[in-house]
GROMACS .gro file of C-alpha atoms in nm:
model
  201
    1VAL     CA    1   6.212   1.017   5.070
    2GLY     CA    2   6.528   0.941   5.234
    3ALA     CA    3   6.457   1.220   5.492
    4ALA     CA    4   6.123   1.136   5.590
    5SER     CA    5   6.186   0.769   5.578
    6GLU     CA    6   6.515   0.730   5.749
    7ALA     CA    7   6.421   0.602   6.193
    8ALA     CA    8   6.558   0.816   6.375
    9THR     CA    9   6.428   1.138   6.162
   10ARG     CA   10   6.310   1.492   6.309
   11ILE     CA   11   6.191   1.592   6.006
   12THR     CA   12   5.856   1.635   5.867
   13VAL     CA   13   5.784   1.724   5.533
   14LEU     CA   14   5.422   1.919   5.405
   15LEU     CA   15   5.383   1.966   5.043
   16ALA     CA   16   5.117   2.123   4.890
   17LEU     CA   17   5.008   1.970   4.537
   18ARG     CA   18   4.722   2.097   4.309
   19ALA     CA   19   4.473   1.840   4.240
   20ASP     CA   20   4.517   1.872   3.797
   21TYR     CA   21   4.908   1.792   3.928
   22TYR     CA   22   4.793   1.479   4.140
   23ASP     CA   23   4.917   1.247   3.902
   24ARG     CA   24   5.320   1.376   3.894
   25PRO     CA   25   5.420   1.218   4.243
   26LEU     CA   26   5.266   0.839   4.108
   27HIS     CA   27   5.534   0.822   3.884
   28HIS     CA   28   5.784   0.742   4.111
   29ALA     CA   29   5.802   0.430   4.292
   30GLY     CA   30   5.942   0.538   4.618
   31PHE     CA   31   5.772   0.877   4.652
   32ALA     CA   32   5.395   0.744   4.526
   33ARG     CA   33   5.395   0.507   4.834
   34LEU     CA   34   5.474   0.736   5.085
   35PHE     CA   35   5.279   1.001   4.944
   36THR     CA   36   4.963   0.777   4.864
   37SER     CA   37   4.984   0.719   5.220
   38ASN     CA   38   4.939   1.014   5.372
   39VAL     CA   39   4.755   1.275   5.196
   40ILE     CA   40   4.491   1.486   5.321
   41ASN     CA   41   4.220   1.607   5.056
   42VAL     CA   42   4.165   2.027   5.058
   43LEU     CA   43   3.805   2.023   5.035
   44PRO     CA   44   3.621   2.301   4.935
   45MET     CA   45   3.454   2.556   5.093
   46THR     CA   46   3.147   2.565   5.209
   47PRO     CA   47   2.948   2.903   5.243
   48GLU     CA   48   2.951   2.911   5.579
   49GLU     CA   49   3.300   2.871   5.581
   50LEU     CA   50   3.361   3.121   5.328
   51GLU     CA   51   3.188   3.360   5.546
   52ALA     CA   52   3.395   3.287   5.813
   53ALA     CA   53   3.698   3.369   5.591
   54VAL     CA   54   3.583   3.689   5.508
   55VAL     CA   55   3.455   3.815   5.810
   56THR     CA   56   3.646   3.688   6.081
   57PRO     CA   57   3.995   3.894   5.939
   58ALA     CA   58   3.754   4.174   5.871
   59GLU     CA   59   3.679   4.231   6.254
   60LYS     CA   60   4.053   4.162   6.375
   61ALA     CA   61   4.101   4.438   6.146
   62GLY     CA   62   3.820   4.693   6.303
   63VAL     CA   63   3.644   4.676   5.973
   64VAL     CA   64   3.275   4.580   5.951
   65VAL     CA   65   3.203   4.439   5.581
   66GLU     CA   66   2.862   4.499   5.457
   67PRO     CA   67   2.586   4.249   5.461
   68ALA     CA   68   2.526   4.250   5.044
   69LEU     CA   69   2.866   4.255   5.019
   70LEU     CA   70   2.935   3.933   5.203
   71ALA     CA   71   2.622   3.755   5.050
   72GLU     CA   72   2.758   3.852   4.679
   73LEU     CA   73   3.123   3.764   4.771
   74VAL     CA   74   3.009   3.387   4.889
   75GLY     CA   75   2.766   3.376   4.594
   76ASP     CA   76   3.037   3.447   4.341
   77ALA     CA   77   3.314   3.208   4.544
   78ALA     CA   78   3.072   2.912   4.657
   79HIS     CA   79   3.092   2.588   4.449
   80ARG     CA   80   3.328   2.748   4.181
   81PRO     CA   81   3.660   2.602   4.173
   82GLY     CA   82   3.965   2.803   4.145
   83THR     CA   83   3.819   3.078   4.326
   84LEU     CA   84   3.963   3.133   4.609
   85PRO     CA   85   4.303   3.300   4.529
   86LEU     CA   86   4.061   3.527   4.340
   87LEU     CA   87   3.841   3.601   4.683
   88GLU     CA   88   4.155   3.669   4.840
   89TYR     CA   89   4.267   3.937   4.577
   90ALA     CA   90   3.938   4.106   4.556
   91LEU     CA   91   3.949   4.162   4.934
   92THR     CA   92   4.288   4.246   4.972
   93GLU     CA   93   4.215   4.512   4.703
   94LEU     CA   94   3.877   4.597   4.890
   95PHE     CA   95   4.096   4.654   5.201
   96ASP     CA   96   4.337   4.899   5.083
   97GLN     CA   97   4.089   5.076   4.901
   98ARG     CA   98   3.855   5.112   5.159
   99THR     CA   99   3.777   5.499   5.247
  100LYS     CA  100   3.584   5.451   5.545
  101LYS     CA  101   3.621   5.130   5.848
  102ALA     CA  102   3.385   4.943   5.620
  103LEU     CA  103   3.424   4.705   5.310
  104THR     CA  104   3.106   4.809   5.060
  105LEU     CA  105   2.908   4.643   4.793
  106ASP     CA  106   2.979   4.944   4.541
  107GLY     CA  107   3.352   4.907   4.617
  108TYR     CA  108   3.341   4.530   4.495
  109ARG     CA  109   3.192   4.636   4.206
  110THR     CA  110   3.377   4.918   4.110
  111LEU     CA  111   3.658   4.671   4.124
  112GLY     CA  112   3.519   4.470   3.885
  113ALA     CA  113   3.370   4.131   4.117
  114ILE     CA  114   3.587   3.865   4.199
  115ARG     CA  115   3.605   3.759   3.803
  116GLY     CA  116   3.724   4.114   3.706
  117VAL     CA  117   3.933   4.234   3.957
  118LEU     CA  118   4.240   4.061   3.894
  119SER     CA  119   4.237   4.136   3.498
  120ARG     CA  120   4.089   4.556   3.597
  121SER     CA  121   4.425   4.567   3.820
  122ALA     CA  122   4.666   4.466   3.543
  123GLU     CA  123   4.481   4.640   3.318
  124THR     CA  124   4.546   5.000   3.511
  125ILE     CA  125   4.904   4.909   3.571
  126TYR     CA  126   4.928   4.819   3.213
  127ASP     CA  127   4.744   5.150   3.094
  128ALA     CA  128   5.021   5.367   3.282
  129LEU     CA  129   5.281   5.237   3.187
  130SER     CA  130   5.506   5.436   2.861
  131PRO     CA  131   5.517   5.259   2.560
  132ASP     CA  132   5.818   5.131   2.597
  133ALA     CA  133   5.746   4.944   2.917
  134ARG     CA  134   5.411   4.806   2.772
  135GLN     CA  135   5.681   4.623   2.523
  136VAL     CA  136   5.857   4.473   2.862
  137THR     CA  137   5.556   4.436   2.962
  138MET     CA  138   5.440   4.209   2.692
  139GLN     CA  139   5.774   4.009   2.667
  140LEU     CA  140   5.781   3.934   3.027
  141PHE     CA  141   5.402   3.811   3.078
  142LEU     CA  142   5.464   3.572   2.760
  143ARG     CA  143   5.766   3.396   2.899
  144LEU     CA  144   5.548   3.415   3.252
  145VAL     CA  145   5.286   3.150   3.108
  146GLN     CA  146   5.369   2.810   2.977
  147LEU     CA  147   5.133   2.674   2.666
  148GLY     CA  148   5.162   2.291   2.495
  149ARG     CA  149   4.946   2.134   2.289
  150GLY     CA  150   4.704   1.899   2.489
  151THR     CA  151   4.695   2.121   2.835
  152THR     CA  152   4.586   2.428   2.968
  153GLU     CA  153   4.810   2.706   3.022
  154SER     CA  154   5.005   2.746   3.321
  155ARG     CA  155   5.211   3.022   3.523
  156ARG     CA  156   5.593   2.938   3.491
  157ARG     CA  157   5.883   3.042   3.731
  158LEU     CA  158   6.116   3.242   3.499
  159ALA     CA  159   6.453   3.323   3.631
  160LEU     CA  160   6.532   3.699   3.612
  161ALA     CA  161   6.841   3.606   3.454
  162GLU     CA  162   6.647   3.496   3.169
  163LEU     CA  163   6.454   3.818   3.161
  164THR     CA  164   6.788   3.993   3.186
  165SER     CA  165   6.947   3.832   2.904
  166LEU     CA  166   6.737   3.958   2.674
  167ASP     CA  167   6.741   4.279   2.506
  168LEU     CA  168   6.565   4.485   2.719
  169ASP     CA  169   6.597   4.834   2.869
  170PRO     CA  170   6.707   4.714   3.253
  171VAL     CA  171   6.576   5.055   3.399
  172VAL     CA  172   6.221   4.988   3.238
  173LEU     CA  173   6.233   4.620   3.288
  174SER     CA  174   6.289   4.709   3.673
  175LYS     CA  175   6.005   4.944   3.673
  176VAL     CA  176   5.785   4.694   3.517
  177LEU     CA  177   5.846   4.401   3.801
  178ASP     CA  178   5.824   4.677   4.010
  179ALA     CA  179   5.462   4.820   3.923
  180PHE     CA  180   5.305   4.446   3.897
  181GLY     CA  181   5.484   4.329   4.204
  182GLN     CA  182   5.401   4.628   4.397
  183ARG     CA  183   5.029   4.514   4.322
  184ARG     CA  184   5.092   4.129   4.407
  185LEU     CA  185   5.034   4.032   4.028
  186LEU     CA  186   5.388   3.903   4.026
  187SER     CA  187   5.572   3.727   4.303
  188PHE     CA  188   5.923   3.731   4.340
  189ASP     CA  189   6.177   3.404   4.494
  190ARG     CA  190   6.497   3.226   4.434
  191ASP     CA  191   6.542   2.872   4.296
  192ALA     CA  192   6.631   2.647   4.589
  193ALA     CA  193   6.857   2.449   4.330
  194THR     CA  194   7.046   2.743   4.243
  195ASP     CA  195   6.999   3.025   4.404
  196GLU     CA  196   6.847   3.213   4.118
  197ALA     CA  197   6.607   3.515   4.137
  198THR     CA  198   6.277   3.423   4.022
  199VAL     CA  199   5.945   3.522   3.927
  200GLU     CA  200   5.613   3.441   3.844
  201VAL     CA  201   5.243   3.500   3.764
   0.00000   0.00000   0.00000
């Protein structure tokens, strides 16, 4: 609030906030005044916008999107909240696993389509792990999800130090983090305040 309110400031503050967290900034009077007067709502994409989001990057990469696949992708993603990250993940997996210069409906269905691609990818990684690594994976993911009475489950950013302080084999933990990180099921960052390494789903 201070940085954005100074008369001579050259700072622009841009925040992205999920709609289900919209009430939180309203609890702080000074921030709420700045926030409410400058909100831009990002509306769900139309089917035409979804088509462009699929086809345009593929064309730039020299890849063709099969018309039947495009129709199914748009049908699976349009008018369904929360599917855009799943669409992005499905397209990335399709692109990575293509055998020719085309993304196909058969490839999409093999991956599990928009609702199954994420779980299928995670299960494939999990099935390939040793029994010790599976135990570490369970400990990891139990800590990456936050549950609460009266709230929906939510991902939780976790300091890596919290994991390394557990009685887990550090080599196995490193292999698990790497396996899920390579498939973009985990992301890694640093806490802005503490500079601690973090991990989240």
